[in-house]
Short mmCIF file of C-alpha atoms in Angstrom, two decimals:
data_model
loop_
_atom_site.label_atom_id
_atom_site.label_comp_id
_atom_site.label_asym_id
_atom_site.label_seq_id
_atom_site.Cartn_x
_atom_site.Cartn_y
_atom_site.Cartn_z
CA MET P 266 12.04 21.77 -16.25
CA SER P 267 8.88 23.83 -15.80
CA VAL P 268 5.29 22.68 -15.94
CA LEU P 269 5.06 24.33 -19.32
CA GLN P 270 7.98 22.35 -20.58
CA SER P 271 6.04 19.40 -19.33
CA ALA P 272 3.04 20.66 -21.28
CA GLY P 273 4.95 20.70 -24.52
CA HIS P 274 7.35 17.79 -24.19
CA ALA P 275 7.40 14.34 -22.67
CA VAL P 276 8.60 14.25 -19.11
CA SER P 277 11.26 11.80 -18.09
CA GLY P 278 11.28 10.29 -14.65
CA PRO P 279 9.85 7.42 -12.62
CA PRO P 280 7.16 5.20 -14.22
CA VAL P 281 3.63 6.55 -14.16
CA PRO P 282 0.54 4.57 -13.07
CA ASP P 283 -1.50 2.64 -15.63
CA ARG P 284 -4.42 4.24 -17.47
CA ARG P 285 -7.14 3.19 -15.02
CA ARG P 286 -5.23 4.48 -12.01
CA ARG P 287 -4.34 7.69 -13.82
CA ARG P 288 -8.00 8.35 -14.52
CA ARG P 289 -8.86 7.77 -10.89
CA ILE P 290 -6.12 10.12 -9.73
CA LEU P 291 -7.14 12.76 -12.27
CA MET P 292 -10.72 12.53 -11.00
CA GLY P 293 -9.43 13.18 -7.49
CA LEU P 294 -7.30 16.14 -8.61
CA ALA P 295 -10.22 17.66 -10.54
CA LEU P 296 -12.54 17.17 -7.58
CA GLY P 297 -10.01 18.90 -5.34
CA TYR P 298 -9.94 21.86 -7.72
CA PHE P 299 -13.76 21.86 -7.73
CA MET P 300 -13.77 21.96 -3.91
CA VAL P 301 -11.37 24.92 -3.75
CA LEU P 302 -13.33 26.95 -6.31
CA LEU P 303 -16.73 25.96 -4.92
CA ASP P 304 -15.78 27.58 -1.64
CA MET P 305 -15.48 30.92 -3.43
CA THR P 306 -19.14 30.92 -4.52
CA VAL P 307 -21.08 28.62 -2.18
CA LEU P 308 -20.94 31.10 0.73
CA SER P 309 -22.71 33.85 -1.22
CA VAL P 310 -26.24 32.58 -0.61
CA ALA P 311 -25.44 31.86 3.05
CA GLU P 312 -24.58 35.49 3.86
CA PRO P 313 -27.93 36.56 5.41
CA ASP P 314 -28.14 33.46 7.61
CA LEU P 315 -24.52 33.88 8.70
CA ALA P 316 -25.10 37.54 9.55
CA GLU P 317 -28.14 36.69 11.67
CA SER P 318 -26.44 33.76 13.39
CA LEU P 319 -23.22 35.55 14.33
CA GLY P 320 -24.74 39.00 14.67
CA THR P 321 -22.38 40.54 12.16
CA SER P 322 -22.53 43.61 9.93
CA MET P 323 -21.83 44.16 6.24
CA ALA P 324 -18.15 44.57 7.12
CA GLY P 325 -18.15 41.23 8.88
CA LEU P 326 -19.67 39.52 5.85
CA GLN P 327 -17.02 41.11 3.65
CA TRP P 328 -14.26 39.69 5.86
CA ALA P 329 -15.94 36.27 5.88
CA THR P 330 -15.54 36.24 2.09
CA THR P 331 -12.23 38.05 1.63
CA GLY P 332 -10.49 36.20 4.46
CA TYR P 333 -10.32 33.28 2.03
CA THR P 334 -9.37 35.15 -1.13
CA VAL P 335 -6.67 37.34 0.46
CA THR P 336 -4.45 34.43 1.44
CA PHE P 337 -5.40 32.43 -1.65
CA ALA P 338 -4.37 35.29 -3.96
CA ALA P 339 -1.20 36.28 -2.12
CA LEU P 340 0.22 32.79 -1.68
CA LEU P 341 -0.47 31.70 -5.26
CA LEU P 342 2.50 33.89 -6.19
CA SER P 343 4.90 31.55 -4.40
CA ALA P 344 2.92 28.31 -4.42
CA GLY P 345 4.67 27.06 -7.54
CA ALA P 346 8.07 27.41 -5.89
CA ALA P 347 6.71 25.66 -2.78
CA THR P 348 5.56 22.76 -4.95
CA ASP P 349 9.04 22.51 -6.46
CA ARG P 350 10.66 22.50 -3.05
CA TYR P 351 8.35 20.24 -1.05
CA GLY P 352 6.92 17.93 -3.72
CA ALA P 353 3.58 18.11 -5.52
CA SER P 354 1.95 15.03 -4.00
CA ARG P 355 3.03 15.91 -0.48
CA LEU P 356 1.78 19.49 -0.82
CA PHE P 357 -1.52 18.46 -2.42
CA ARG P 358 -2.27 15.91 0.30
CA ALA P 359 -1.34 18.35 3.06
CA GLY P 360 -3.36 21.16 1.47
CA THR P 361 -6.45 18.97 1.08
CA ALA P 362 -6.22 17.68 4.64
CA VAL P 363 -5.78 21.18 6.08
CA PHE P 364 -8.67 22.44 3.94
CA ALA P 365 -10.95 19.73 5.36
CA ALA P 366 -9.86 20.33 8.96
CA ALA P 367 -10.27 24.10 8.63
CA SER P 368 -13.70 23.62 7.04
CA LEU P 369 -14.84 21.56 10.02
CA LEU P 370 -13.57 24.15 12.48
CA THR P 371 -15.13 26.97 10.44
CA ALA P 372 -18.50 25.22 10.60
CA LEU P 373 -18.13 25.19 14.39
CA ALA P 374 -16.93 28.81 14.64
CA PRO P 375 -18.58 30.54 17.62
CA ALA P 376 -17.68 34.07 16.53
CA LEU P 377 -16.92 36.02 13.39
CA TRP P 378 -13.22 36.58 14.12
CA VAL P 379 -12.72 32.83 14.50
CA LEU P 380 -14.46 32.23 11.18
CA VAL P 381 -12.33 34.85 9.39
CA VAL P 382 -9.07 33.39 10.72
CA LEU P 383 -10.10 29.89 9.68
CA ARG P 384 -11.17 31.15 6.25
CA ALA P 385 -7.66 32.55 5.86
CA VAL P 386 -6.25 29.12 6.73
CA MET P 387 -8.49 27.61 4.07
CA GLY P 388 -7.07 30.11 1.57
CA VAL P 389 -3.54 28.97 2.41
CA ALA P 390 -4.56 25.35 1.86
CA ALA P 391 -6.26 26.21 -1.44
CA ALA P 392 -3.13 27.98 -2.68
CA ALA P 393 -1.17 24.79 -1.99
CA CYS P 394 -3.66 22.52 -3.77
CA VAL P 395 -4.05 24.28 -7.12
CA PRO P 396 -0.45 24.33 -8.45
CA ALA P 397 0.34 20.99 -6.85
CA SER P 398 -2.53 19.36 -8.71
CA MET P 399 -1.24 20.79 -11.99
CA ALA P 400 2.25 19.42 -11.32
CA LEU P 401 0.78 15.99 -10.60
CA ILE P 402 -1.07 16.04 -13.92
CA ALA P 403 2.20 16.94 -15.67
CA ARG P 404 3.78 13.79 -14.24
CA LEU P 405 0.80 11.50 -14.71
CA TYR P 406 0.48 12.34 -18.42
CA PRO P 407 3.93 12.57 -20.03
CA GLU P 408 2.56 12.64 -23.61
CA PRO P 409 1.61 16.15 -24.74
CA ALA P 410 -1.72 15.19 -26.35
CA ALA P 411 -2.86 13.14 -23.34
CA ARG P 412 -1.73 15.90 -21.00
CA ALA P 413 -3.70 18.53 -22.92
CA ARG P 414 -6.86 16.42 -22.58
CA ALA P 415 -6.21 15.87 -18.88
CA ILE P 416 -5.65 19.58 -18.30
CA ALA P 417 -8.88 20.39 -20.16
CA ALA P 418 -10.83 18.00 -17.91
CA TRP P 419 -9.18 19.49 -14.82
CA ALA P 420 -9.87 23.07 -15.91
CA ALA P 421 -13.49 22.26 -16.79
CA THR P 422 -14.25 21.91 -13.10
CA SER P 423 -13.96 25.68 -12.65
CA GLY P 424 -17.15 26.23 -14.63
CA ALA P 425 -18.92 23.46 -12.74
CA ALA P 426 -17.88 24.98 -9.40
CA VAL P 427 -19.17 28.44 -10.29
CA ALA P 428 -22.42 26.99 -11.64
CA ALA P 429 -22.97 24.74 -8.63
CA GLY P 430 -21.99 27.23 -5.91
CA PRO P 431 -25.12 29.38 -5.50
CA ILE P 432 -27.56 26.48 -5.99
CA ALA P 433 -25.67 24.15 -3.65
CA GLY P 434 -25.32 26.95 -1.12
CA GLY P 435 -29.03 27.70 -1.27
CA ALA P 436 -30.00 24.06 -0.81
CA LEU P 437 -27.59 23.53 2.08
CA VAL P 438 -28.58 26.72 3.89
CA GLY P 439 -32.27 25.93 3.43
CA VAL P 440 -31.80 22.53 5.07
CA ALA P 441 -29.18 23.11 7.76
CA GLY P 442 -28.09 26.76 7.87
CA TRP P 443 -24.83 28.47 6.89
CA ARG P 444 -22.58 25.99 8.72
CA ALA P 445 -23.56 23.30 6.20
CA VAL P 446 -21.70 25.10 3.37
CA PHE P 447 -18.45 24.33 5.18
CA LEU P 448 -19.35 20.84 6.38
CA ILE P 449 -19.90 19.74 2.77
CA ASN P 450 -16.16 20.19 2.16
CA ILE P 451 -15.29 17.33 4.52
CA PRO P 452 -16.75 14.39 2.52
CA ILE P 453 -15.47 16.00 -0.69
CA ALA P 454 -11.95 16.26 0.74
CA LEU P 455 -12.03 12.66 1.96
CA LEU P 456 -13.11 11.52 -1.49
CA VAL P 457 -10.33 13.61 -3.06
CA LEU P 458 -7.72 11.98 -0.84
CA GLY P 459 -9.13 8.53 -1.50
CA LEU P 460 -9.01 9.02 -5.26
CA ALA P 461 -5.75 10.92 -5.53
CA LEU P 462 -3.60 8.99 -3.04
CA ASP P 463 -1.32 6.76 -5.09
CA ARG P 464 2.18 5.63 -4.22
CA ALA P 465 3.39 5.71 -7.82
CA ALA P 466 2.07 9.21 -8.40
CA ALA P 467 3.65 10.39 -5.16
CA LEU P 468 7.02 8.95 -6.09
CA SER P 469 6.98 10.40 -9.60
CA SER P 470 5.95 13.88 -8.49
CA ASP P 471 7.92 14.20 -5.27
CA ALA P 472 11.03 12.90 -6.96
CA GLY P 473 11.29 16.44 -8.31
CA THR P 474 9.41 17.92 -11.18
CA GLY P 475 11.44 21.05 -11.25
CA ALA P 476 8.19 22.65 -12.24
CA ARG P 477 6.81 26.07 -11.73
CA PRO P 478 3.28 24.82 -11.30
CA GLY P 479 1.93 28.12 -10.24
CA GLY P 480 2.39 28.71 -13.89
CA ALA P 481 0.38 29.19 -16.95
CA VAL P 482 -1.65 26.09 -16.94
CA ALA P 483 -2.32 26.43 -13.24
CA GLY P 484 -3.80 29.76 -14.17
CA THR P 485 -6.34 28.21 -16.51
CA THR P 486 -9.49 28.58 -14.50
CA SER P 487 -10.78 28.80 -18.02
CA VAL P 488 -14.39 27.78 -17.47
CA GLY P 489 -13.85 24.45 -19.10
CA VAL P 490 -12.16 25.47 -22.35
CA ARG P 491 -9.31 23.31 -23.48
CA PRO P 492 -6.18 25.31 -22.61
CA ALA P 493 -3.60 25.95 -25.26
CA VAL P 494 -0.28 24.17 -24.75
CA PRO P 495 2.24 26.99 -24.68
CA PRO P 496 5.85 26.90 -25.72
CA ALA P 497 8.38 25.48 -23.33
CA ASP P 498 10.07 27.61 -20.79
CA ALA P 499 13.75 27.68 -20.70
CA GLY P 500 15.61 26.73 -17.66
CA GLY P 501 15.33 24.14 -14.94
CA GLY P 502 17.71 23.21 -12.21
CA ALA P 503 17.20 23.44 -8.48
CA PRO P 504 13.85 24.58 -7.06
CA ARG P 505 13.47 28.34 -6.77
CA ARG P 506 13.99 29.84 -3.31
CA ILE P 507 10.92 31.32 -1.61
CA ASP P 508 11.40 34.85 -0.29
CA TRP P 509 9.12 34.56 2.73
CA PRO P 510 9.52 38.16 4.01
CA ALA P 511 8.47 39.52 0.61
CA GLN P 512 5.62 37.01 0.41
CA VAL P 513 4.33 38.04 3.84
CA ALA P 514 4.63 41.70 2.83
CA ALA P 515 2.58 41.02 -0.33
CA ALA P 516 -0.16 39.39 1.76
CA ALA P 517 -0.08 42.32 4.19
CA VAL P 518 -0.52 44.85 1.37
CA LEU P 519 -3.61 43.03 0.06
CA ALA P 520 -5.10 42.49 3.52
CA LEU P 521 -4.59 46.12 4.58
CA ALA P 522 -5.94 47.49 1.30
CA THR P 523 -9.01 45.30 1.83
CA ALA P 524 -9.33 46.62 5.39
CA THR P 525 -9.18 50.19 4.06
CA LEU P 526 -12.06 49.62 1.65
CA ILE P 527 -14.18 47.76 4.19
CA ALA P 528 -13.65 50.42 6.85
CA ALA P 529 -14.52 53.16 4.36
CA GLY P 530 -17.74 51.34 3.50
CA ALA P 531 -18.60 51.18 7.20
CA ARG P 532 -17.90 54.95 7.48
CA ASN P 533 -15.31 54.18 10.15
CA TRP P 534 -12.98 56.99 9.14
CA PRO P 535 -10.30 56.65 11.87
CA HIS P 536 -9.94 52.96 10.98
CA THR P 537 -9.90 53.89 7.28
CA VAL P 538 -7.04 56.35 7.73
CA ILE P 539 -5.00 53.96 9.87
CA ALA P 540 -5.49 51.09 7.43
CA ALA P 541 -4.65 53.31 4.46
CA VAL P 542 -1.41 54.50 6.05
CA ALA P 543 -0.50 50.94 6.97
CA THR P 544 -1.21 49.87 3.37
CA VAL P 545 1.20 52.49 2.01
CA LEU P 546 3.88 51.54 4.54
CA SER P 547 3.55 47.84 3.84
CA LEU P 548 3.67 48.54 0.10
CA GLY P 549 6.92 50.42 0.63
CA VAL P 550 8.35 47.50 2.58
CA PHE P 551 7.27 45.09 -0.16
CA VAL P 552 8.86 47.16 -2.93
CA ARG P 553 12.10 47.46 -0.96
CA LEU P 554 12.22 43.71 -0.32
CA GLU P 555 11.45 42.94 -3.97
CA ARG P 556 14.26 45.17 -5.22
CA ARG P 557 16.79 43.41 -3.00
CA SER P 558 15.51 39.87 -3.53
CA ASP P 559 17.18 37.30 -5.76
CA ALA P 560 13.85 35.38 -5.77
CA PRO P 561 11.21 38.13 -6.14
CA VAL P 562 7.55 37.36 -5.63
CA LEU P 563 6.63 39.27 -8.82
CA HIS P 564 8.38 38.36 -12.06
CA ARG P 565 10.18 41.60 -12.97
CA GLN P 566 10.47 40.89 -16.68
CA LEU P 567 6.75 40.17 -16.94
CA ILE P 568 5.41 43.31 -15.32
CA ARG P 569 7.48 45.49 -17.65
CA VAL P 570 5.47 44.26 -20.67
CA GLY P 571 2.52 46.51 -21.52
CA ARG P 572 0.37 43.71 -22.95
CA VAL P 573 0.90 41.65 -19.81
CA ARG P 574 -0.25 44.53 -17.63
CA ALA P 575 -3.35 44.94 -19.84
CA VAL P 576 -4.19 41.25 -19.49
CA LEU P 577 -3.71 41.40 -15.72
CA LEU P 578 -6.00 44.42 -15.48
CA ALA P 579 -8.64 42.62 -17.54
CA GLY P 580 -8.36 39.47 -15.40
CA ALA P 581 -8.73 41.47 -12.20
CA ALA P 582 -11.76 43.31 -13.63
CA VAL P 583 -13.53 40.07 -14.57
CA ASN P 584 -13.21 38.64 -11.07
CA PHE P 585 -13.99 42.04 -9.51
CA ALA P 586 -17.36 42.04 -11.28
CA LEU P 587 -18.19 38.37 -10.75
CA SER P 588 -17.28 38.12 -7.07
CA GLY P 589 -18.73 41.53 -6.26
CA ALA P 590 -22.07 40.60 -7.83
CA LEU P 591 -22.13 37.25 -6.05
CA PHE P 592 -21.57 39.08 -2.77
CA VAL P 593 -24.06 41.93 -3.17
CA LEU P 594 -27.03 40.39 -4.98
CA PRO P 595 -27.89 37.56 -2.53
CA LEU P 596 -28.28 40.13 0.24
CA LEU P 597 -30.98 41.81 -1.83
CA LEU P 598 -32.65 38.74 -3.28
CA GLN P 599 -33.10 37.10 0.11
CA GLN P 600 -35.25 40.01 1.20
CA HIS P 601 -37.87 38.40 -1.06
CA LEU P 602 -36.72 34.78 -1.65
CA ASP P 603 -35.67 31.83 0.47
CA PRO P 604 -32.07 30.55 0.12
CA LEU P 605 -32.84 27.82 -2.43
CA HIS P 606 -34.80 30.13 -4.73
CA THR P 607 -32.06 32.74 -4.36
CA GLY P 608 -29.56 30.17 -5.62
CA LEU P 609 -31.86 29.25 -8.51
CA ALA P 610 -32.23 32.93 -9.38
CA PHE P 611 -28.53 32.95 -10.27
CA LEU P 612 -28.96 30.35 -13.02
CA PRO P 613 -28.79 32.97 -15.82
CA LEU P 614 -25.38 33.95 -14.44
CA THR P 615 -24.04 30.43 -13.96
CA VAL P 616 -25.46 28.53 -16.95
CA PRO P 617 -23.08 30.22 -19.44
CA PHE P 618 -20.15 28.73 -17.52
CA ALA P 619 -21.38 25.28 -18.49
CA VAL P 620 -22.70 26.08 -21.97
CA ASN P 621 -20.25 28.55 -23.53
CA PRO P 622 -16.83 26.83 -23.29
CA PRO P 623 -16.99 24.93 -26.60
CA LEU P 624 -18.05 28.09 -28.43
CA THR P 625 -15.43 30.19 -26.65
CA GLY P 626 -12.72 27.69 -27.49
CA ARG P 627 -13.62 27.77 -31.19
CA ILE P 628 -13.71 31.57 -31.24
CA VAL P 629 -10.30 31.88 -29.55
CA ALA P 630 -8.83 29.27 -31.91
CA ARG P 631 -10.21 31.09 -34.97
CA VAL P 632 -9.71 34.81 -34.20
CA GLY P 633 -7.34 34.82 -31.23
CA PRO P 634 -7.96 36.12 -27.70
CA TYR P 635 -8.26 39.86 -28.40
CA ARG P 636 -11.91 40.08 -29.51
CA PRO P 637 -13.31 37.64 -26.92
CA ILE P 638 -11.60 39.59 -24.12
CA VAL P 639 -12.85 43.00 -25.26
CA GLY P 640 -16.30 41.55 -26.00
CA GLY P 641 -16.45 39.74 -22.67
CA LEU P 642 -15.54 42.88 -20.73
CA ALA P 643 -18.12 44.86 -22.71
CA LEU P 644 -20.79 42.30 -21.81
CA LEU P 645 -19.77 42.54 -18.16
CA ALA P 646 -20.03 46.33 -18.27
CA ALA P 647 -23.45 46.12 -19.95
CA GLY P 648 -24.65 43.52 -17.45
CA GLY P 649 -23.70 45.77 -14.56
CA VAL P 650 -25.61 48.70 -16.04
CA VAL P 651 -28.71 46.58 -16.71
CA MET P 652 -28.74 45.21 -13.16
CA ALA P 653 -28.19 48.66 -11.68
CA VAL P 654 -31.13 50.08 -13.63
CA VAL P 655 -33.32 47.10 -12.68
CA LEU P 656 -32.60 47.58 -8.98
CA ALA P 657 -33.08 51.35 -9.15
CA ALA P 658 -36.40 50.97 -10.96
CA ASP P 659 -37.51 47.97 -8.90
CA ALA P 660 -38.18 46.12 -12.17
CA SER P 661 -39.29 42.50 -12.43
CA TYR P 662 -36.98 39.49 -12.28
CA PRO P 663 -36.78 38.81 -16.07
CA TRP P 664 -34.90 42.09 -16.49
CA LEU P 665 -32.52 41.16 -13.67
CA ALA P 666 -32.06 37.77 -15.36
CA LEU P 667 -30.99 39.60 -18.52
CA GLY P 668 -28.29 41.44 -16.58
CA LEU P 669 -27.16 38.19 -14.97
CA LEU P 670 -27.03 36.49 -18.37
CA LEU P 671 -24.90 39.29 -19.84
CA THR P 672 -22.56 39.07 -16.85
CA GLY P 673 -22.20 35.29 -16.99
CA SER P 674 -21.66 35.36 -20.75
CA GLY P 675 -19.02 38.05 -20.38
CA VAL P 676 -17.07 36.04 -17.82
CA SER P 677 -17.26 32.82 -19.83
CA PHE P 678 -16.03 34.55 -22.99
CA ALA P 679 -13.22 36.53 -21.34
CA LEU P 680 -11.55 34.07 -18.99
CA PRO P 681 -10.40 31.39 -21.46
CA ALA P 682 -9.13 34.06 -23.83
CA LEU P 683 -7.23 35.80 -21.02
CA THR P 684 -5.21 32.66 -20.33
CA VAL P 685 -4.19 32.39 -23.98
CA ALA P 686 -3.42 36.13 -24.18
CA MET P 687 -1.27 36.00 -21.04
CA VAL P 688 0.80 33.09 -22.30
CA SER P 689 1.30 34.66 -25.73
CA ALA P 690 2.25 38.05 -24.25
CA ALA P 691 4.82 36.61 -21.82
CA PRO P 692 8.51 36.91 -22.74
CA ALA P 693 10.42 33.72 -23.54
CA GLY P 694 11.09 31.71 -20.41
CA ALA P 695 8.36 33.44 -18.39
CA THR P 696 5.18 31.64 -19.45
CA GLY P 697 5.00 29.65 -16.23
CA ALA P 698 5.25 32.75 -14.06
CA ALA P 699 2.73 34.50 -16.33
CA GLY P 700 -0.03 32.00 -15.63
CA GLY P 701 0.64 32.03 -11.91
CA MET P 702 0.55 35.82 -11.85
CA LEU P 703 -2.74 35.90 -13.80
CA ASN P 704 -4.38 33.52 -11.35
CA ALA P 705 -3.12 35.51 -8.35
CA VAL P 706 -4.24 38.84 -9.83
CA ARG P 707 -7.67 37.42 -10.62
CA GLN P 708 -8.12 36.39 -6.98
CA THR P 709 -6.90 39.84 -5.96
CA GLY P 710 -9.60 41.31 -8.18
CA ALA P 711 -12.17 39.10 -6.46
CA THR P 712 -11.00 40.34 -3.05
CA VAL P 713 -11.11 44.01 -4.04
CA GLY P 714 -14.46 43.51 -5.78
CA VAL P 715 -16.13 42.23 -2.61
CA ALA P 716 -14.53 44.98 -0.51
CA ALA P 717 -15.29 47.83 -2.94
CA MET P 718 -18.80 46.80 -3.97
CA GLY P 719 -19.70 46.00 -0.39
CA ALA P 720 -18.40 49.43 0.62
CA THR P 721 -20.66 51.20 -1.89
CA VAL P 722 -23.79 49.12 -1.31
CA ALA P 723 -24.85 51.54 1.45
CA SER P 724 -25.45 54.06 -1.34
CA GLY P 725 -27.66 51.49 -3.05
CA ALA P 726 -26.99 48.17 -4.72
CA GLY P 727 -27.33 49.88 -8.07
CA ALA P 728 -24.37 52.11 -7.21
CA SER P 729 -22.17 49.14 -6.40
CA LEU P 730 -23.05 47.48 -9.70
CA LEU P 731 -22.25 50.69 -11.57
CA VAL P 732 -18.81 50.63 -9.92
CA SER P 733 -18.34 47.12 -11.31
CA SER P 734 -19.53 48.28 -14.73
CA ALA P 735 -17.09 51.21 -14.73
CA VAL P 736 -14.17 48.95 -13.78
CA CYS P 737 -14.96 46.54 -16.65
CA ALA P 738 -15.44 49.38 -19.13
CA PHE P 739 -12.07 50.86 -18.16
CA ALA P 740 -10.39 47.47 -18.48
CA ALA P 741 -12.03 46.93 -21.89
CA GLY P 742 -10.81 50.29 -23.13
CA THR P 743 -7.30 49.70 -21.82
CA PHE P 744 -7.08 46.26 -23.38
CA ALA P 745 -8.48 47.56 -26.68
CA LEU P 746 -5.65 50.12 -26.80
CA VAL P 747 -2.78 48.04 -25.42
CA GLY P 748 -3.75 44.38 -25.69
CA ARG P 749 -3.17 44.02 -29.42
CA ALA P 750 0.09 45.98 -29.51
CA ARG P 751 3.33 44.06 -29.89
#
């Protein structure tokens, strides 16, 4: 039985903990999700201090960010199957512990290459935590209505993490430097383990959910909107096999493509050519392995559906714009502001993540996901243009705040609707894989956004924001043409 079956029907199995213990465990699972997502935004304000401390370049800062998202994105594709095979509680505890240990070591990193490697380890741990936490919720709340409420509370932490990241990062860097943004993960992880460790929950989840928790609900980083409970997937049976060679090849493709963009931005043309050739070769290996695999990393039936491809493009574009802006803008703002005020300057971007979800949920429920997605992408494109013009004209902060507000509003309108659109576009029996693929593609968009916008920032920050705007406009046009078609 998949996680989405669990989302629509009561789950049989070992007894679940009582209500008080379930709430405590849910709090721990939500806090773990908060920790994983916080790490994607909290580093942004620390970039200048990190560059000065480790003596690194723009390319080094890009790797410090993308080292995390490359492994996070690539391994999300198989994390659901890993949860099936090894048990949700076991994987969640191991992922949280590894995340804490890697955070401590990252804070002590003496050189950039050490930091990048450890960030990649943190991405692996994050990929283990997210679907495992969703599978645990499926077991803790067998009743569909209670499970929907629990999932909504869990998903709401994504908005809180995005909103808190720049401000928390600015405060921590102002007090103790860039290393503090990693040290903060340690007490959070210990609290997560203290809240989420429960023998009954471990027994019920590791007894075998048969879930595909990398699935649709695991993909609901929906900025706090209550996720729709999709129809049940068909199937069940033994846990799906993990094709590790294909999974490694997928990670290699993303890492090498990132290296190509970063090298191009640094005008290191020999490195660019080598990385580009290696990307093509690794892509060929991945395609060959996928064609031969009986457990492919990418769901073949899904990627044949035009609407699914349109949703994936839109999801990648949203994270491209958001992560790219969070990477580029702090480098400029801290030429004039201290870290804390830089974090506060991002409030127009982050406030919509906390304010818009109820409105977005009502809009999606009333008119469906199509209009919020197109509208959200249009707002993102407009926000990029406004910010580019502001930077080119050296205009005052209120105009930059307008661009940030448009961008934040666009993200908070589009993301919840994308989850609903992906689930509704998926063929029968593939809703679980659809959500997992959306989440992985979104993190891929974040990786490429940092690499591409960082590569163009040498031509001016306005140019990099126009790249983001063009990507969102293209995605909006594509979704407007394809997204509504049946």
